[in-house]
PDB file of C-alpha atoms in Angstrom:
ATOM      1  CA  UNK A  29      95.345 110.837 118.636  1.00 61.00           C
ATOM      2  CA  UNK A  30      95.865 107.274 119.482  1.00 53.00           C
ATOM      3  CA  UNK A  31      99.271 106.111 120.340  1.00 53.00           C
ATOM      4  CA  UNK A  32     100.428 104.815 116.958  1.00 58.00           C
ATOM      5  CA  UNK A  33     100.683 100.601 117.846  1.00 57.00           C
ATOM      6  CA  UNK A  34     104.272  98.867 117.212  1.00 58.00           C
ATOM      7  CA  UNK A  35     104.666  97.205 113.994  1.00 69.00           C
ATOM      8  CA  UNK A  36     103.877  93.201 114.026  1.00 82.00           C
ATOM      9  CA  UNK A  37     106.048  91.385 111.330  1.00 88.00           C
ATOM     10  CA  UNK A  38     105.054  88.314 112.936  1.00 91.00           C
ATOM     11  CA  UNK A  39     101.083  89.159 112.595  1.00 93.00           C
ATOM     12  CA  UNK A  40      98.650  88.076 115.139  1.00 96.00           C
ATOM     13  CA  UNK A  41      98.382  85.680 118.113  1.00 97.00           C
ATOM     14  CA  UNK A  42      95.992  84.434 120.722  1.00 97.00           C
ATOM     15  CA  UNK A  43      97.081  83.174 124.155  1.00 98.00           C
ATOM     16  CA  UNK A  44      94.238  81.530 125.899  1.00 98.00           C
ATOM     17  CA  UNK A  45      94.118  80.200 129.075  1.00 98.00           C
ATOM     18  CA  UNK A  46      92.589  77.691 131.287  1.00 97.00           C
ATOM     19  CA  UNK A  47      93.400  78.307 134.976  1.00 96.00           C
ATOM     20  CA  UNK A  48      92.204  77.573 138.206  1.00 93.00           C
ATOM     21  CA  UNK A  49      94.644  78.665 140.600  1.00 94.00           C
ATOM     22  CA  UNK A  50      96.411  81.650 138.149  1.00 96.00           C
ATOM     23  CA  UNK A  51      98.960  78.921 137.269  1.00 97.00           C
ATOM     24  CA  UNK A  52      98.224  79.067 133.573  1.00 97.00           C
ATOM     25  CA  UNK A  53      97.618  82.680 133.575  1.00 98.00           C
ATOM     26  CA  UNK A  54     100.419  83.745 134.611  1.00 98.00           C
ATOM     27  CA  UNK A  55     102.194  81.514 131.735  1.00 98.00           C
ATOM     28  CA  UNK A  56      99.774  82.650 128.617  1.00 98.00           C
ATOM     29  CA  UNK A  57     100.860  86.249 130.230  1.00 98.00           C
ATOM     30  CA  UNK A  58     104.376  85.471 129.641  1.00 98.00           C
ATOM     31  CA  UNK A  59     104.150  84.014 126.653  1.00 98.00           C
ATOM     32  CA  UNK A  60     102.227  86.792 125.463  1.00 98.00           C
ATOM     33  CA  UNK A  61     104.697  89.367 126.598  1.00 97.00           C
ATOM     34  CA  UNK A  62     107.227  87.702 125.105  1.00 96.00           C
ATOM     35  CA  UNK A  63     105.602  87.171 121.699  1.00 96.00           C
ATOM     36  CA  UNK A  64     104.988  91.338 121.472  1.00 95.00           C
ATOM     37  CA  UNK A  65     108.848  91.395 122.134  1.00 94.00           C
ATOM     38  CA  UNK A  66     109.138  88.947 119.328  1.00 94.00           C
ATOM     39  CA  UNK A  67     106.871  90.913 116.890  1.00 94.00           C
ATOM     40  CA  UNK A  68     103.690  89.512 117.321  1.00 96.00           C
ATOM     41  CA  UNK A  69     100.806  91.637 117.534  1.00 96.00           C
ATOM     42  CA  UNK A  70      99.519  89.407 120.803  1.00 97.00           C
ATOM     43  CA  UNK A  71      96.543  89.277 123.129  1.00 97.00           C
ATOM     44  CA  UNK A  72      95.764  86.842 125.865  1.00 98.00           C
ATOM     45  CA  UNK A  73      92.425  86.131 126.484  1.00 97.00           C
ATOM     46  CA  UNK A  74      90.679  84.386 129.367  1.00 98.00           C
ATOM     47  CA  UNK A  75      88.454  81.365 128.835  1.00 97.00           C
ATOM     48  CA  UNK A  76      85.951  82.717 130.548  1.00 96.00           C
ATOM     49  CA  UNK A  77      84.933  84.747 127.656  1.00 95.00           C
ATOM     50  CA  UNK A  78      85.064  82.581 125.144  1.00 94.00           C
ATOM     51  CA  UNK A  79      82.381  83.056 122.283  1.00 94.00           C
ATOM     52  CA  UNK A  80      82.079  80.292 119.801  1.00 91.00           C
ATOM     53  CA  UNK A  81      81.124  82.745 116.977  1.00 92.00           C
ATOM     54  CA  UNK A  82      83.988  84.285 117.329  1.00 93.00           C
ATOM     55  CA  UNK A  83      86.643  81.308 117.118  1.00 91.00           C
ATOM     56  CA  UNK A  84      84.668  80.175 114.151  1.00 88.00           C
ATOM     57  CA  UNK A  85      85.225  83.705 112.451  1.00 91.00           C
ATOM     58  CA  UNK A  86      88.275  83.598 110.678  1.00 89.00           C
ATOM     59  CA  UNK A  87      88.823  87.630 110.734  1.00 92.00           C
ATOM     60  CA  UNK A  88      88.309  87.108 114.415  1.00 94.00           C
ATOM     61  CA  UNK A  89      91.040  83.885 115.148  1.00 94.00           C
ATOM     62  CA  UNK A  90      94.549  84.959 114.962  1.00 95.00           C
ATOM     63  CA  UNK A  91      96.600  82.764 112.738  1.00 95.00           C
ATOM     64  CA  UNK A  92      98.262  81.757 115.603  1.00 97.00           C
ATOM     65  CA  UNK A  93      96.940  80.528 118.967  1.00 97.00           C
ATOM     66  CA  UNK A  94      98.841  79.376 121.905  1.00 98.00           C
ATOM     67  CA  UNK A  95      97.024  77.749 124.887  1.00 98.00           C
ATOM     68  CA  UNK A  96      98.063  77.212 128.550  1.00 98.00           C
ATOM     69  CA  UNK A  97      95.470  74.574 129.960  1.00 98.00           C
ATOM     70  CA  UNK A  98      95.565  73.446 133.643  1.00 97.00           C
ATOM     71  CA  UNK A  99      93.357  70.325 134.339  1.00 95.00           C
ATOM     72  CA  UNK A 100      91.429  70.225 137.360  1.00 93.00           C
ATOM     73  CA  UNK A 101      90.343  67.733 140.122  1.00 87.00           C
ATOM     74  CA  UNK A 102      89.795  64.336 137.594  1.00 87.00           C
ATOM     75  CA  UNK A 103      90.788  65.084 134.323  1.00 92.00           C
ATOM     76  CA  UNK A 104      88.028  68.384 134.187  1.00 93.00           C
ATOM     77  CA  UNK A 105      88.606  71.734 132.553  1.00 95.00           C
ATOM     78  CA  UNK A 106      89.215  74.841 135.042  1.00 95.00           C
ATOM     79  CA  UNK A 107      86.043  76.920 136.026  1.00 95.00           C
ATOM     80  CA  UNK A 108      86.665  79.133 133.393  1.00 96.00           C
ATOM     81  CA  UNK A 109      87.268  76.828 130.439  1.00 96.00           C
ATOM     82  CA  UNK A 110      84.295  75.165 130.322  1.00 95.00           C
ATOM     83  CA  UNK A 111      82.560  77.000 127.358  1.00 95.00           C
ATOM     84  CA  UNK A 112      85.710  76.331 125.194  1.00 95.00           C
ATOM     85  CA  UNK A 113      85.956  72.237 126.680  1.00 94.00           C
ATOM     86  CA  UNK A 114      82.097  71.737 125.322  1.00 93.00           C
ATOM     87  CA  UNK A 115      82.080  73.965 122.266  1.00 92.00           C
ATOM     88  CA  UNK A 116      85.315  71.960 121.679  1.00 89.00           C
ATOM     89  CA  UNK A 117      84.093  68.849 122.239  1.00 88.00           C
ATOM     90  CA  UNK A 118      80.902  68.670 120.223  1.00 89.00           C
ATOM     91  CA  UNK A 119      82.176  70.782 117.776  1.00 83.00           C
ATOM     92  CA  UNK A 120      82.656  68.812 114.296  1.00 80.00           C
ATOM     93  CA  UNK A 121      85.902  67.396 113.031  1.00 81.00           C
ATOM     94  CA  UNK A 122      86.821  69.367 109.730  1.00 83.00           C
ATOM     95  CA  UNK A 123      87.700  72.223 108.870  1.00 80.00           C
ATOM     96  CA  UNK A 124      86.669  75.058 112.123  1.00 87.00           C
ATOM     97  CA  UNK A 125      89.933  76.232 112.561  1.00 92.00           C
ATOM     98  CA  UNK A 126      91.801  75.993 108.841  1.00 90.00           C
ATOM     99  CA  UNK A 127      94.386  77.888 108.784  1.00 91.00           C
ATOM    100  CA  UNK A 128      95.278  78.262 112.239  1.00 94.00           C
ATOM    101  CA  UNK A 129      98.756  77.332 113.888  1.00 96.00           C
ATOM    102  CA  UNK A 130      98.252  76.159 117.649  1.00 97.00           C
ATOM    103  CA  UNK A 131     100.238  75.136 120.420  1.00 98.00           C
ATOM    104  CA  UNK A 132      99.128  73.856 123.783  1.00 98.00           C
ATOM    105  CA  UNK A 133     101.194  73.756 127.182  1.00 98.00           C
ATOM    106  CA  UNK A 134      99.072  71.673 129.741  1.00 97.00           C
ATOM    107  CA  UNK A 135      99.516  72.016 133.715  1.00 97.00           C
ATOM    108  CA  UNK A 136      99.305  68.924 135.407  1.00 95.00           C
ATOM    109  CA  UNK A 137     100.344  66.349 137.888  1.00 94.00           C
ATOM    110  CA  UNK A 138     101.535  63.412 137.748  1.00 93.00           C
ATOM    111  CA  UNK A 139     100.015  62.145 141.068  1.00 92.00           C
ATOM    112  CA  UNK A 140      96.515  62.212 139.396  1.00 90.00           C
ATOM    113  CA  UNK A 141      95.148  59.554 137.436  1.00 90.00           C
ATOM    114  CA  UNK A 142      94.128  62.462 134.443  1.00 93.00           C
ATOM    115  CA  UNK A 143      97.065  63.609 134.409  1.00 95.00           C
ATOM    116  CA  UNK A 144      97.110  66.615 131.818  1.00 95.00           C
ATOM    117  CA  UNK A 145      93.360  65.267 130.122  1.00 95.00           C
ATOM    118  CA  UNK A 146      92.823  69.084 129.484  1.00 96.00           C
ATOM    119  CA  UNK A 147      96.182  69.738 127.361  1.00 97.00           C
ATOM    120  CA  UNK A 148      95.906  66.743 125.523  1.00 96.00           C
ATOM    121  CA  UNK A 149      92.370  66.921 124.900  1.00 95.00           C
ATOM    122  CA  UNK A 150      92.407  70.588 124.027  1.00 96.00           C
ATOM    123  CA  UNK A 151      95.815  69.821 121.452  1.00 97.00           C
ATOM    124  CA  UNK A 152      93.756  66.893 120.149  1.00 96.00           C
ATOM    125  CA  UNK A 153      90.651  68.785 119.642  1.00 94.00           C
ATOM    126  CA  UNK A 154      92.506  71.907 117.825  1.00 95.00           C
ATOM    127  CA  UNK A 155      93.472  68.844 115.742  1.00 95.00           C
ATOM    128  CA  UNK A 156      90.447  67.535 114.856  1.00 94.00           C
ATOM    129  CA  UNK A 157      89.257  70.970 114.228  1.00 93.00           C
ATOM    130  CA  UNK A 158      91.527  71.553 110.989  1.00 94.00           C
ATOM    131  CA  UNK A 159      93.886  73.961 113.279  1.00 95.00           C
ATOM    132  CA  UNK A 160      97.982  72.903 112.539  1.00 96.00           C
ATOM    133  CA  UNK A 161     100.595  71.855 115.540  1.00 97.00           C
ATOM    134  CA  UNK A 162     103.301  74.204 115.241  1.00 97.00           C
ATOM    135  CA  UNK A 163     104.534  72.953 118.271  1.00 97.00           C
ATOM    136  CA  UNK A 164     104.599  69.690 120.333  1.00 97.00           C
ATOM    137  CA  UNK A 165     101.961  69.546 123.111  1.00 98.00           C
ATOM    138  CA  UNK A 166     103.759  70.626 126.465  1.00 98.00           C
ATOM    139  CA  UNK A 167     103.380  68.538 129.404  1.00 97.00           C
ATOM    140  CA  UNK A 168     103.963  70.172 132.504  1.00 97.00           C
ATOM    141  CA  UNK A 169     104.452  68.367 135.555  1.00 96.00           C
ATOM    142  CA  UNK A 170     103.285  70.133 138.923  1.00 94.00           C
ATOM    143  CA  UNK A 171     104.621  66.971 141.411  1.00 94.00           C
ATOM    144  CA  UNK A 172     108.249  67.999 139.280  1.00 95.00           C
ATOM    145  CA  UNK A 173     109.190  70.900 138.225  1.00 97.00           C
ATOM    146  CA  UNK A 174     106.349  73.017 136.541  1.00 97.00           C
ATOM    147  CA  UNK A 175     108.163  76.177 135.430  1.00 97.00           C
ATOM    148  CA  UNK A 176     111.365  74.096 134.364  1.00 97.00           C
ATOM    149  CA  UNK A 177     108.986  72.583 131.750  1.00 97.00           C
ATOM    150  CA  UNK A 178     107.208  75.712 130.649  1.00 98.00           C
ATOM    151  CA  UNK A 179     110.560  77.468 130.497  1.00 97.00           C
ATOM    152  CA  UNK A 180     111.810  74.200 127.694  1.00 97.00           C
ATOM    153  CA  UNK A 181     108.434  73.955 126.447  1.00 98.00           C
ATOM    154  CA  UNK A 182     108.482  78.118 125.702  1.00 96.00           C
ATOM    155  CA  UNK A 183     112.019  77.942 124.277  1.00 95.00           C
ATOM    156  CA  UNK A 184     110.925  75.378 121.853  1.00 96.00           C
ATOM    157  CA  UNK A 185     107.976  77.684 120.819  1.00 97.00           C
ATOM    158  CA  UNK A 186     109.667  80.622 119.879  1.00 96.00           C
ATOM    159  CA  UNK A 187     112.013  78.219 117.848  1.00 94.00           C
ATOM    160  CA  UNK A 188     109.388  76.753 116.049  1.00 95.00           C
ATOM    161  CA  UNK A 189     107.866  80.038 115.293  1.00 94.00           C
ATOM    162  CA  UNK A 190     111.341  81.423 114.170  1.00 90.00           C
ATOM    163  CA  UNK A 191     110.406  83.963 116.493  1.00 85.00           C
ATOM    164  CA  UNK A 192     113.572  85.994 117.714  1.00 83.00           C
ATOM    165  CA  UNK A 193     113.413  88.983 119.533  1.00 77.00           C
ATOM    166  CA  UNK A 194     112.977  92.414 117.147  1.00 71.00           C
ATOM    167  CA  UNK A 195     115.611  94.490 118.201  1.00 60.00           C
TER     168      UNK A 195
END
């Protein structure tokens, strides 16, 4: 028999990420691990596989996403994000996402000119696309301190969830 999964009083969640150097992967892994301590039944996915069918299937989207976008070079999506950045992007506004709860943390630096275009874009976009903000977009700044602003921007998620750890 299967091992017998941990109960998930705080239902499903998607962490997605957008990385180029493992940056943002190794942040949506976090925050995953940390939401299955919280009592979310989590999984974090890689870009890479996106499937547009799927995000559009609401049995499919957890009612909860969290993403952890890096921007690359100008203002571009990482190698792997580029399936989500166009289906995103031409995607129309309405209702795609309805019922969804989203949050985006975006990996930047300030010494670029695009400085976090893929966090904002992607928060805006999960916007437009009927999903709800249950948390403020998360600017992270690489030329500062990058983890010191995932670690405030991650504290402030799990507050806004009313996620505390299940004992």
């Amino acid at each position: 028999a299967a091992p017998e999964r941990p109960p998930a009083p705080n239902g499903r969640m998607q962490v997605f990420f957008g990385s180029q150097t493992g940056t943002a992967e190794g942040y949506a892994r976090t925050v995953a691990a940390e939401a299955r301590a919280r009592g979310f039944d989590a999984a974090c996915l890689d870009l890479e596989d996106f499937d547009a069918a799927d995000m559009e299937d609401a049995a499919w989207r957890a009612p909860v996403q969290v993403f952890a976008m890096a921007t690359y070079g100008e203002g571009e999506p990482t190698d792997n994000a580029h399936g989500f950045a166009r289906w995103a992007g031409a995607a129309a506004p309405g209702a795609a996402l309805a019922g969804t709860r989203f949050a985006v943390f975006g990996l930047g630096n300030r010494q670029y000119e695009q400085f976090n275009a893929m966090g904002t874009k992607t928060d805006g976009l999960l916007e437009a696309l009927g999903g709800e903000r249950c948390h403020a977009l998360g600017l992270g700044d690489d030329d500062g301190d990058l983890d010191a602003d995932f670690e405030a921007w991650r504290a402030g998620l799990w507050a806004a969830l009313g996620a505390e750890p299940v004992a």
